[in-house]
Coordinates of C-alpha atoms in Angstrom, one line a residue:
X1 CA 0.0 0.0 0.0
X2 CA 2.6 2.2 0.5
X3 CA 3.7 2.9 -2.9
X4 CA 0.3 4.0 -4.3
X5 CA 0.2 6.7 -0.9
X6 CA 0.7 9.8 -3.2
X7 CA -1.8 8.3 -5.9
X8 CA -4.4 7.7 -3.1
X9 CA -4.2 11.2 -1.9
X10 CA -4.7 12.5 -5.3
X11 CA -7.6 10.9 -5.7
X12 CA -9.3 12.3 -2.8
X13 CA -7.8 15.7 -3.9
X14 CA -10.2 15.4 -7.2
X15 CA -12.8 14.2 -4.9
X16 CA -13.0 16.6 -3.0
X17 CA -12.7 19.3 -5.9
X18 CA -15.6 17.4 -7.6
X19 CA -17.5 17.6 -4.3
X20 CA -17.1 21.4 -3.6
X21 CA -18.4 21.8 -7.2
X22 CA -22.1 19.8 -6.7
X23 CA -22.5 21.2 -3.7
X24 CA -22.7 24.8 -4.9
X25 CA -26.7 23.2 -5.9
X26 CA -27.7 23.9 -2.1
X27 CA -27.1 27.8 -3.0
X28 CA -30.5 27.6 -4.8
X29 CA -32.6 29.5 -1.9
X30 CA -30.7 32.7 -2.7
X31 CA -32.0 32.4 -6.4
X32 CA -35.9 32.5 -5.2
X33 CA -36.1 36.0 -4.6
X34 CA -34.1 36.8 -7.7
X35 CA -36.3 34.7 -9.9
X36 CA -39.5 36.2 -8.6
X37 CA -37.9 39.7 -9.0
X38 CA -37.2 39.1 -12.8
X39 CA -40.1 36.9 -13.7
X40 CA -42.9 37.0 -11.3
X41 CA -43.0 33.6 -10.5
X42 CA -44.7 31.9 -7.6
X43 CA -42.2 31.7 -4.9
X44 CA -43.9 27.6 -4.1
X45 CA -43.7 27.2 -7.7
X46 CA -39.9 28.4 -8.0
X47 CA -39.0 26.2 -5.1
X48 CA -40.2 23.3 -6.6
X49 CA -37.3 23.4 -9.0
X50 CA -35.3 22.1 -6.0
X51 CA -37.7 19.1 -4.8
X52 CA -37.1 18.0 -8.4
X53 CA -33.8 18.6 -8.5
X54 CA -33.0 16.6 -5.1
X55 CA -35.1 13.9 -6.4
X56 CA -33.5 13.1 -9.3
X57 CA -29.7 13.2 -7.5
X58 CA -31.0 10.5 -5.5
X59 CA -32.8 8.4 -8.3
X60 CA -29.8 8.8 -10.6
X61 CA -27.5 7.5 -8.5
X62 CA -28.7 4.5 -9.1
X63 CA -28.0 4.5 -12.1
X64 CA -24.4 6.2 -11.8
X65 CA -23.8 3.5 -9.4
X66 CA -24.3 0.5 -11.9
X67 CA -22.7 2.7 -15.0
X68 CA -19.6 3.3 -13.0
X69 CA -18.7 -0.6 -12.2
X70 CA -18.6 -1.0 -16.2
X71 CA -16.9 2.4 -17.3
X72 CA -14.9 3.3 -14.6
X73 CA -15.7 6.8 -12.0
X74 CA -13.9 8.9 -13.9
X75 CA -16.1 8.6 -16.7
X76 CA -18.8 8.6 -14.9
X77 CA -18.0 11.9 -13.1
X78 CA -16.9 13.9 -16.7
X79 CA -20.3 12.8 -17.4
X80 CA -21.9 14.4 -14.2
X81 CA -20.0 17.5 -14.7
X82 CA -21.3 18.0 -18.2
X83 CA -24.7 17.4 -17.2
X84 CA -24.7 20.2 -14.5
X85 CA -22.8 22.2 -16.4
X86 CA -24.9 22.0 -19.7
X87 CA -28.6 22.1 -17.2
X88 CA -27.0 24.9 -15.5
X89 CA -26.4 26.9 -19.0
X90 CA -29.5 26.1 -20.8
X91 CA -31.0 27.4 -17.3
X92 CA -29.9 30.9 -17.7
X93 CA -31.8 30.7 -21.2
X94 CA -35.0 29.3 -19.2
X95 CA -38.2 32.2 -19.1
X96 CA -40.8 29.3 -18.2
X97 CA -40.8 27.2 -14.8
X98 CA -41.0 24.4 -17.0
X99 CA -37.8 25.6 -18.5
X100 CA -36.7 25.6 -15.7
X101 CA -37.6 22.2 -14.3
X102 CA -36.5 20.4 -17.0
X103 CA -33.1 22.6 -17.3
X104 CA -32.0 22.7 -13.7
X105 CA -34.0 20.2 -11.9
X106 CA -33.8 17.1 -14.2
X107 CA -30.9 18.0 -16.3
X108 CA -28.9 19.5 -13.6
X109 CA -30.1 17.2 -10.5
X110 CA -29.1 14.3 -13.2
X111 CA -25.6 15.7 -13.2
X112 CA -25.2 16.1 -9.3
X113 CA -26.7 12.6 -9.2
X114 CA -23.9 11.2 -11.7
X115 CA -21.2 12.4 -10.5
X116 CA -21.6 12.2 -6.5
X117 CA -21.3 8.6 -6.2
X118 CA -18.0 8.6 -8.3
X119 CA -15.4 10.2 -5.8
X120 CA -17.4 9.1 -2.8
X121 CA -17.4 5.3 -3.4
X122 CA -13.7 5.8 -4.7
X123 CA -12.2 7.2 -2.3
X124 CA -13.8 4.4 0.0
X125 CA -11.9 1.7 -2.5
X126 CA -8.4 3.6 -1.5
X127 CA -8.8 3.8 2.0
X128 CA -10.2 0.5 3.7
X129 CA -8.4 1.2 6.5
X130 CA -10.0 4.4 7.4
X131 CA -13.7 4.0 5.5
X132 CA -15.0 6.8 8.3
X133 CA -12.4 9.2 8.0
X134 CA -12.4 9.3 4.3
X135 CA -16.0 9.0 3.7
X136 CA -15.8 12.0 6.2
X137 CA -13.5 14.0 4.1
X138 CA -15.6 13.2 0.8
X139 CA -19.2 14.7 2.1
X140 CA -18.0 17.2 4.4
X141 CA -16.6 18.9 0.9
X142 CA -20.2 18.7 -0.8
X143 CA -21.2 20.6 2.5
X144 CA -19.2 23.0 2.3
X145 CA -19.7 23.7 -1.3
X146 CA -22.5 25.8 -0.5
X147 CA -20.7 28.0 1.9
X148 CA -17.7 28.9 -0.8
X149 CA -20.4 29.0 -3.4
X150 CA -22.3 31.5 -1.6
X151 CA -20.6 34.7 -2.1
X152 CA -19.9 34.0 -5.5
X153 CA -23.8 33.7 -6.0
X154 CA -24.6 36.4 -4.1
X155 CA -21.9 38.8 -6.2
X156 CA -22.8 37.3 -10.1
X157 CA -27.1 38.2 -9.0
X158 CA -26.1 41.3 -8.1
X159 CA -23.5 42.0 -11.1
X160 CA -25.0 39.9 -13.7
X161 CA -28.7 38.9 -13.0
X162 CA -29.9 36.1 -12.1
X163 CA -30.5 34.4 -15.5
X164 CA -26.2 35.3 -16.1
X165 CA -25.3 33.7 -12.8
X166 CA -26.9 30.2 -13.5
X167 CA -24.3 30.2 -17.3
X168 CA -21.6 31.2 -15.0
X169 CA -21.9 28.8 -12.6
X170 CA -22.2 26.3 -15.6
X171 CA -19.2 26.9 -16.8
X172 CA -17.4 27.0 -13.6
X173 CA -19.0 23.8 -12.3
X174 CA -18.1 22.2 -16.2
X175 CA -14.5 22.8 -16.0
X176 CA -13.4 22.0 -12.3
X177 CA -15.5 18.6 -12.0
X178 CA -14.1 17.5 -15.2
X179 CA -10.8 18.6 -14.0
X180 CA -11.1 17.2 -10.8
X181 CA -12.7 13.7 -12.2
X182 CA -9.2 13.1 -14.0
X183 CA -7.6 11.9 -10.5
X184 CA -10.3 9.5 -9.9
X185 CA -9.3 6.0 -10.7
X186 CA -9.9 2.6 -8.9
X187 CA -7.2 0.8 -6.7
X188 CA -4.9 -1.4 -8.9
X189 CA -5.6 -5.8 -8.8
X190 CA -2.1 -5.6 -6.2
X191 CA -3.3 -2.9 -4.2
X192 CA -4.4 -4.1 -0.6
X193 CA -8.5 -3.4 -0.3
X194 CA -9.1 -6.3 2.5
X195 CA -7.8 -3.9 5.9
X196 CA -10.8 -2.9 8.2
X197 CA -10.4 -0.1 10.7
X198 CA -10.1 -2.4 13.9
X199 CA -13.1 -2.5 16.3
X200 CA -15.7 -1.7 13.2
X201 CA -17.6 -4.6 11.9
X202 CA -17.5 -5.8 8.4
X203 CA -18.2 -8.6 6.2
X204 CA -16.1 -11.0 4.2
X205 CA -18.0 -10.9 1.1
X206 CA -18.4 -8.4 -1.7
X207 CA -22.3 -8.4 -2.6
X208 CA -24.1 -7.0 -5.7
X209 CA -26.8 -4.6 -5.1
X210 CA -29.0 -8.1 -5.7
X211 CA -27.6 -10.0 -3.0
X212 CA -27.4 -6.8 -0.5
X213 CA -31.9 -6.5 -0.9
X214 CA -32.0 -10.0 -0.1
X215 CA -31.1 -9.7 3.0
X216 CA -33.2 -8.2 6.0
X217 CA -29.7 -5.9 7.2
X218 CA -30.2 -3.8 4.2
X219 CA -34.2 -2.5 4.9
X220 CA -33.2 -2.2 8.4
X221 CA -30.6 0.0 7.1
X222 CA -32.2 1.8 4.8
X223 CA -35.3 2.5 7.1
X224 CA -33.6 4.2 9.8
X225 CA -31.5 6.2 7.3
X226 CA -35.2 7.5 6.0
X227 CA -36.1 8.3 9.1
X228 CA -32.6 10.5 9.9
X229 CA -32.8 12.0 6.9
X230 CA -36.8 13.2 7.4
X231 CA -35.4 15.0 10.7
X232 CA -32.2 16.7 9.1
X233 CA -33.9 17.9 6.0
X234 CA -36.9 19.1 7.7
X235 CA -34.6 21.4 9.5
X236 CA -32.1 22.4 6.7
X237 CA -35.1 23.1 4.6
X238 CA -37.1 25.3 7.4
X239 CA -34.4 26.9 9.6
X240 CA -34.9 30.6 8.4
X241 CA -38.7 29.7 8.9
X242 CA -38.1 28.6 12.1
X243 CA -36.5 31.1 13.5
X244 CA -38.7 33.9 12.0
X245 CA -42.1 32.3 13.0
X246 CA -41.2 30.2 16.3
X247 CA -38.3 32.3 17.6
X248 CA -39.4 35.4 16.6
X249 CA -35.9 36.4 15.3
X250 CA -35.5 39.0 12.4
X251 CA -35.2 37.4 8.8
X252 CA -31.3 38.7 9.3
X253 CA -30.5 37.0 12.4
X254 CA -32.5 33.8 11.2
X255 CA -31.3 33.5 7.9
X256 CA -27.8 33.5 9.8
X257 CA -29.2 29.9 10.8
X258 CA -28.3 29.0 7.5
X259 CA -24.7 29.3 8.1
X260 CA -24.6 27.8 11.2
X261 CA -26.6 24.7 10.0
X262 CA -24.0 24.6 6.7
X263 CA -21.0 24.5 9.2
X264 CA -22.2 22.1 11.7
X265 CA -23.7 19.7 8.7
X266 CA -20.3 20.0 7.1
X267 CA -18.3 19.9 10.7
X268 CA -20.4 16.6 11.9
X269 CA -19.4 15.1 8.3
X270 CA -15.9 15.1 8.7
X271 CA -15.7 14.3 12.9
X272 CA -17.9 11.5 13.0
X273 CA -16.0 10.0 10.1
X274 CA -13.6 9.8 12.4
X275 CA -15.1 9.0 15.2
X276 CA -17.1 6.4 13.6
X277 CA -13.8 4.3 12.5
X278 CA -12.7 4.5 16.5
X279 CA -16.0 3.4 18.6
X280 CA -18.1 1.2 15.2
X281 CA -20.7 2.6 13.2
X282 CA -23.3 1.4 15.3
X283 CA -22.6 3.1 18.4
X284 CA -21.9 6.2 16.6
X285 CA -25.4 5.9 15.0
X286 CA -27.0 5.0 18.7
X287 CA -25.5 8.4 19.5
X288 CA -26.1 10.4 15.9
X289 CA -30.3 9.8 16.7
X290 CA -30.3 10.2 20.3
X291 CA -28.5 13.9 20.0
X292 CA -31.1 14.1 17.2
X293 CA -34.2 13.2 19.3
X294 CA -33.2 15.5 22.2
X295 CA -32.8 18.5 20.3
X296 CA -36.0 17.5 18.5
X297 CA -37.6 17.0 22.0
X298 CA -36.7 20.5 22.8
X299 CA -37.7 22.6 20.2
X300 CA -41.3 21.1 20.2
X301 CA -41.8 21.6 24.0
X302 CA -39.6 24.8 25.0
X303 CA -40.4 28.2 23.9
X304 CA -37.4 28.7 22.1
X305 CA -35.6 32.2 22.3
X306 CA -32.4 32.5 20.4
X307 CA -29.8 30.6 22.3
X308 CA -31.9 27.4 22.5
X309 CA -33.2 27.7 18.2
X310 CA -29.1 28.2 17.2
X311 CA -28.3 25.0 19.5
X312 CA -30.8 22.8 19.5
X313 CA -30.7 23.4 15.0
X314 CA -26.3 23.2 15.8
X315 CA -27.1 19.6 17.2
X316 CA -29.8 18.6 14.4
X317 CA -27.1 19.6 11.8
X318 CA -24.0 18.0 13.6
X319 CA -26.1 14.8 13.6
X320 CA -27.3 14.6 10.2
X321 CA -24.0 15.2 8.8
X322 CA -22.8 12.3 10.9
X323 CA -25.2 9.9 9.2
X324 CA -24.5 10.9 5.6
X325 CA -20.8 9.9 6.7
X326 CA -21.8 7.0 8.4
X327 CA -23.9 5.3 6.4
X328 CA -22.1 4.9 3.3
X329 CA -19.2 3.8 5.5
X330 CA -21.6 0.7 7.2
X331 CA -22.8 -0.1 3.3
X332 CA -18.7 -1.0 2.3
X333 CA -18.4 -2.4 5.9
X334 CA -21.9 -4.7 5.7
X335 CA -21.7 -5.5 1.8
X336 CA -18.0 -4.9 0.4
X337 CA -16.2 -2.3 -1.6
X338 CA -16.1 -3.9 -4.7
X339 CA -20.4 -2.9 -5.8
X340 CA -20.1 0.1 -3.2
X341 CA -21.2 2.3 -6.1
X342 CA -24.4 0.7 -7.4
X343 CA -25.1 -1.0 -3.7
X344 CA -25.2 2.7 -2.0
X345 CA -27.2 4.3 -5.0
X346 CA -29.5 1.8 -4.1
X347 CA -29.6 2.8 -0.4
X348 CA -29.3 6.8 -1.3
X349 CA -33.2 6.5 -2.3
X350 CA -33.9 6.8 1.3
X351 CA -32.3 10.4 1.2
X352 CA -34.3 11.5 -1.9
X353 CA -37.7 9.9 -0.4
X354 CA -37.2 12.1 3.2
X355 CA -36.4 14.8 1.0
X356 CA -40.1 15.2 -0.3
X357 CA -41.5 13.4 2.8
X358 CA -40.2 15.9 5.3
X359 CA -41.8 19.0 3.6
X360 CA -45.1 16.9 3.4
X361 CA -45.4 16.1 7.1
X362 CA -44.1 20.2 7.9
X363 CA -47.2 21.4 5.6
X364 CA -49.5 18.7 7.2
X365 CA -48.9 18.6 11.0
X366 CA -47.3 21.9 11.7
X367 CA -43.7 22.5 12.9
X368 CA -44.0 21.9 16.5
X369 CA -45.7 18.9 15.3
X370 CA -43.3 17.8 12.7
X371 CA -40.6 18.0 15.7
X372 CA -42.2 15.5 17.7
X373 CA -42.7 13.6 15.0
X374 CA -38.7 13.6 14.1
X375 CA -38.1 12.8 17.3
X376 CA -39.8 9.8 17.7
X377 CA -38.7 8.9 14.5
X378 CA -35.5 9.3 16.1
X379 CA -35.9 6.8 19.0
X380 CA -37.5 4.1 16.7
X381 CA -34.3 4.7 14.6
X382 CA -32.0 4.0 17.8
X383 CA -34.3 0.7 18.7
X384 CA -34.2 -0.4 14.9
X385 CA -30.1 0.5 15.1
X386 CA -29.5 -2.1 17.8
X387 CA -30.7 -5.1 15.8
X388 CA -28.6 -4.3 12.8
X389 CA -26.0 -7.1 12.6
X390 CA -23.8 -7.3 9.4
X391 CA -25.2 -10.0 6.8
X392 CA -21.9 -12.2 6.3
X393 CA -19.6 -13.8 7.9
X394 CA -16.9 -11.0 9.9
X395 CA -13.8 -9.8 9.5
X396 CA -11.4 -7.4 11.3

C-alpha cells in the first residue's frame, strides 16, 4: 500500500474538488427571490425546481452506481459535470418554470446525481483502513460547497442577474468537475483493499446490489436512514422559517441559521468519520439519533428564544451530517467495496424519499408537530439500530 500513498491522496484531492463543485446546488434559496424579482414567479412554484432537482440526485444515482462498475468513475464523473454544467447553462436561457424544471432540476439534479457517487465510493476503494475518515472528508466537501459557493452567487445576481449567474456557474462547475474527475481512478488488482479499521464490523464478502436486498440488514438500514434523513432535512429546509415564526428572530439574524446549519452539517461530516472508525458505526449511530431526538424534543416543548433555536438546530445539523458519513461507511463495511457504487445508489433513495416526505409532514402537522414527530422517529431509529447485525460472515 505504501507505494500508491501519493496516488491515493490525489484521488481524494479530485474528490474533494468534484464535491465542492455539486454542492454549490444547495445555494438555490438565494435564487428565489431573484427569480421572482425578474419573472414573477410563484415563490412555491420556484422552489419546486429544487424538490425536483434533489429527487433526481438520488434516483440517478442508481444509475451512476451501476454505470460506473462497467466504465470506470472517472467517466462517470466527466459525465456528471457536463450534465450540470450543460442544465446549468441552458437554465440561464430558461423564461418558463418548466424551462426551468427540466433545465436545472432534471438536467442539472441528473448531473449532481452522476457524478456524486463517483469520488465518494472511490475514495472508500483507496482507504479500507480508514472508511469513516475518508468518507468524512468526501461529504464534508459537498457541504461545504455551499458555503464557498455562496458569495460567488450572491456577487454574479447582483452584477449579472440572475438568469447570467446560472451560465456562469455552468461553466465554472463544467471545467473543475471534469478537472477534478481526472484523479479518480480505482485501486490497482495488487493494491491491498481487505484492511478494516479495527473495532468496526465488516463482512467478508463483496455483494451485488441483488444480494445486499436479499437480505433483511439492508431494509433495516435503509429505514432508519429515512427516518434520519426526514429529521435533518426538515430542519435544513425550514431553519430561516423557524426562526422567523417560532423564535421570533429577524429574517437577518435567522437567515444566519443557515450558516450555522451549513458549518455544523459539514463539521459533523468530517468528525464522525472519524469518530465512527474508532468506537463502530453502530454506536456512533445510537449516539447520531439520540442527539437528534433531544434536540427535537426541545424545540417542540420549549419556547425557544435565540440561544436554545441556534443550538438545538447546531445539534440537528451536527447529527445529520454524521449519518451521511456513516452510512455509506456501514454499506462498504456490511456488503464490500467492490459494488459500493451501485449497492449505495441503491440505499441513497432513502435520502431523496425524506427529502419530499419531510416537507409533506411540515405542511401537514405543523412544525412543533413535525418535531415530535422527528423525534420519535428518532428513537424508533436508535431501537431499529441495535438489531442491525452485518449479513456475512466478519472480519477485522
Amino acid at each position: 500500500m505504501n507505494r500508491y500513498k501519493k496516488t491515493r491522496w490525489l484521488v481524494v484531492l479530485g474528490a474533494v474538488l468534484v464535491q465542492i463543485c455539486l454542492g454549490s446546488i444547495y445555494t438555490w434559496s438565494l435564487f428565489n427571490q431573484p427569480l421572482i424579482d425578474k419573472f414573477g414567479w410563484d415563490q412555491s412554484a420556484i422552489v419546486l425546481t429544487f424538490s425536483i432537482t434533489v429527487a433526481m440526485f438520488a434516483f440517478s444515482t442508481i444509475f451512476a452506481g451501476k454505470l460506473q462498475n462497467k466504465i470506470g468513475p472517472k467517466k462517470v464523473a466527466i459525465l456528471g459535470g457536463l450534465l450540470l454544467g450543460i442544465g446549468l447553462i441552458l437554465s440561464s436561457k430558461a423564461t418558463s418554470l418548466i424551462e426551468l424544471y427540466i433545465y436545472f432540476g432534471v438536467i442539472g439534479g441528473t448531473g449532481v446525481g452522476t457524478a456524486y457517487v463517483a469520488p465518494l465510493t472511490t475514495c472508500i476503494k483507496w482507504f479500507p483502513d480508514k472508511r469513516g475518515f475518508i468518507t468524512g472528508i468526501a461529504v464534508s466537501s459537498f457541504g461545504l460547497g455551499s458555503l464557498i459557493f455562496k458569495s460567488l452567487v450572491l456577487d454574479l445576481i447582483l452584477t449579472k442577474g440572475v438568469s447570467q449567474t446560472f451560465l456562469y456557474l455552468g461553466v465554472i462547475n463544467l471545467i473543475l468537475i471534469v478537472l477534478g474527475a481526472q484523479t479518480l481512478s480505482t485501486p490497482p488488482t495488487d493494491y491491498e483493499t481487505t484492511g478494516v479499521t479495527e473495532g468496526v464490523e465488516s463482512n467478508s464478502k463483496d455483494s451485488t446490489s441483488t444480494q445486499m436486498i436479499s437480505t433483511k440488514q439492508f431494509y433495516l438500514l435503509w429505514i432508519v436512514y429515512f427516518f434520519g434523513c426526514i429529521s435533518g432535512l426538515l430542519i435544513i429546509g425550514l431553519a430561516q422559517d423557524i426562526g422567523i415564526d417560532l423564535v421570533k428572530l429577524t429574517p437577518r439574524t435567522a437567515a444566519s441559521a443557515i450558516t450555522v446549519i451549513a458549518l455544523f452539517n459539514a463539521g459533523g461530516r468530517l468528525a464522525w468519520g472519524v469518530v465512527s472508525d474508532k468506537i463502530g458505526r453502530k454506536t456512533s449511530l445510537l449516539i447520531i439519533y439520540l442527539t437528534t431526538s433531544i434536540a427535537m424534543a426541545i424545540m417542540s416543548t420549549i419556547t425557544m428564544n435565540t440561544v436554545i433555536f441556534f443550538v438545538s438546530v447546531s445539534m440537528i445539523a451536527l447529527s445529520f451530517g454524521g449519518l451521511v458519513t456513516v452510512v455509506p461507511a456501514i454499506t462498504a463495511d456490511y456488503y464490500g467495496v467492490k459494488n459500493i457504487a451501485s449497492n449505495y445508489g441503491v440505499v441513497f433513495q432513502a435520502f431523496g424519499i425524506a427529502a419530499i416526505a419531510g416537507p409533506i409532514i411540515a405542511t401537514n402537522f405543523g412544525l412543533n408537530n413535525s418535531f415530535l414527530i422527528a423525534a420519535a422517529l428518532s428513537i424508533f431509529s436508535m431501537i431499529i439500530t441495535i438489531f442491525i447485525k452485518p449479513p456475512f460472515a466478519l472480519s477485522r
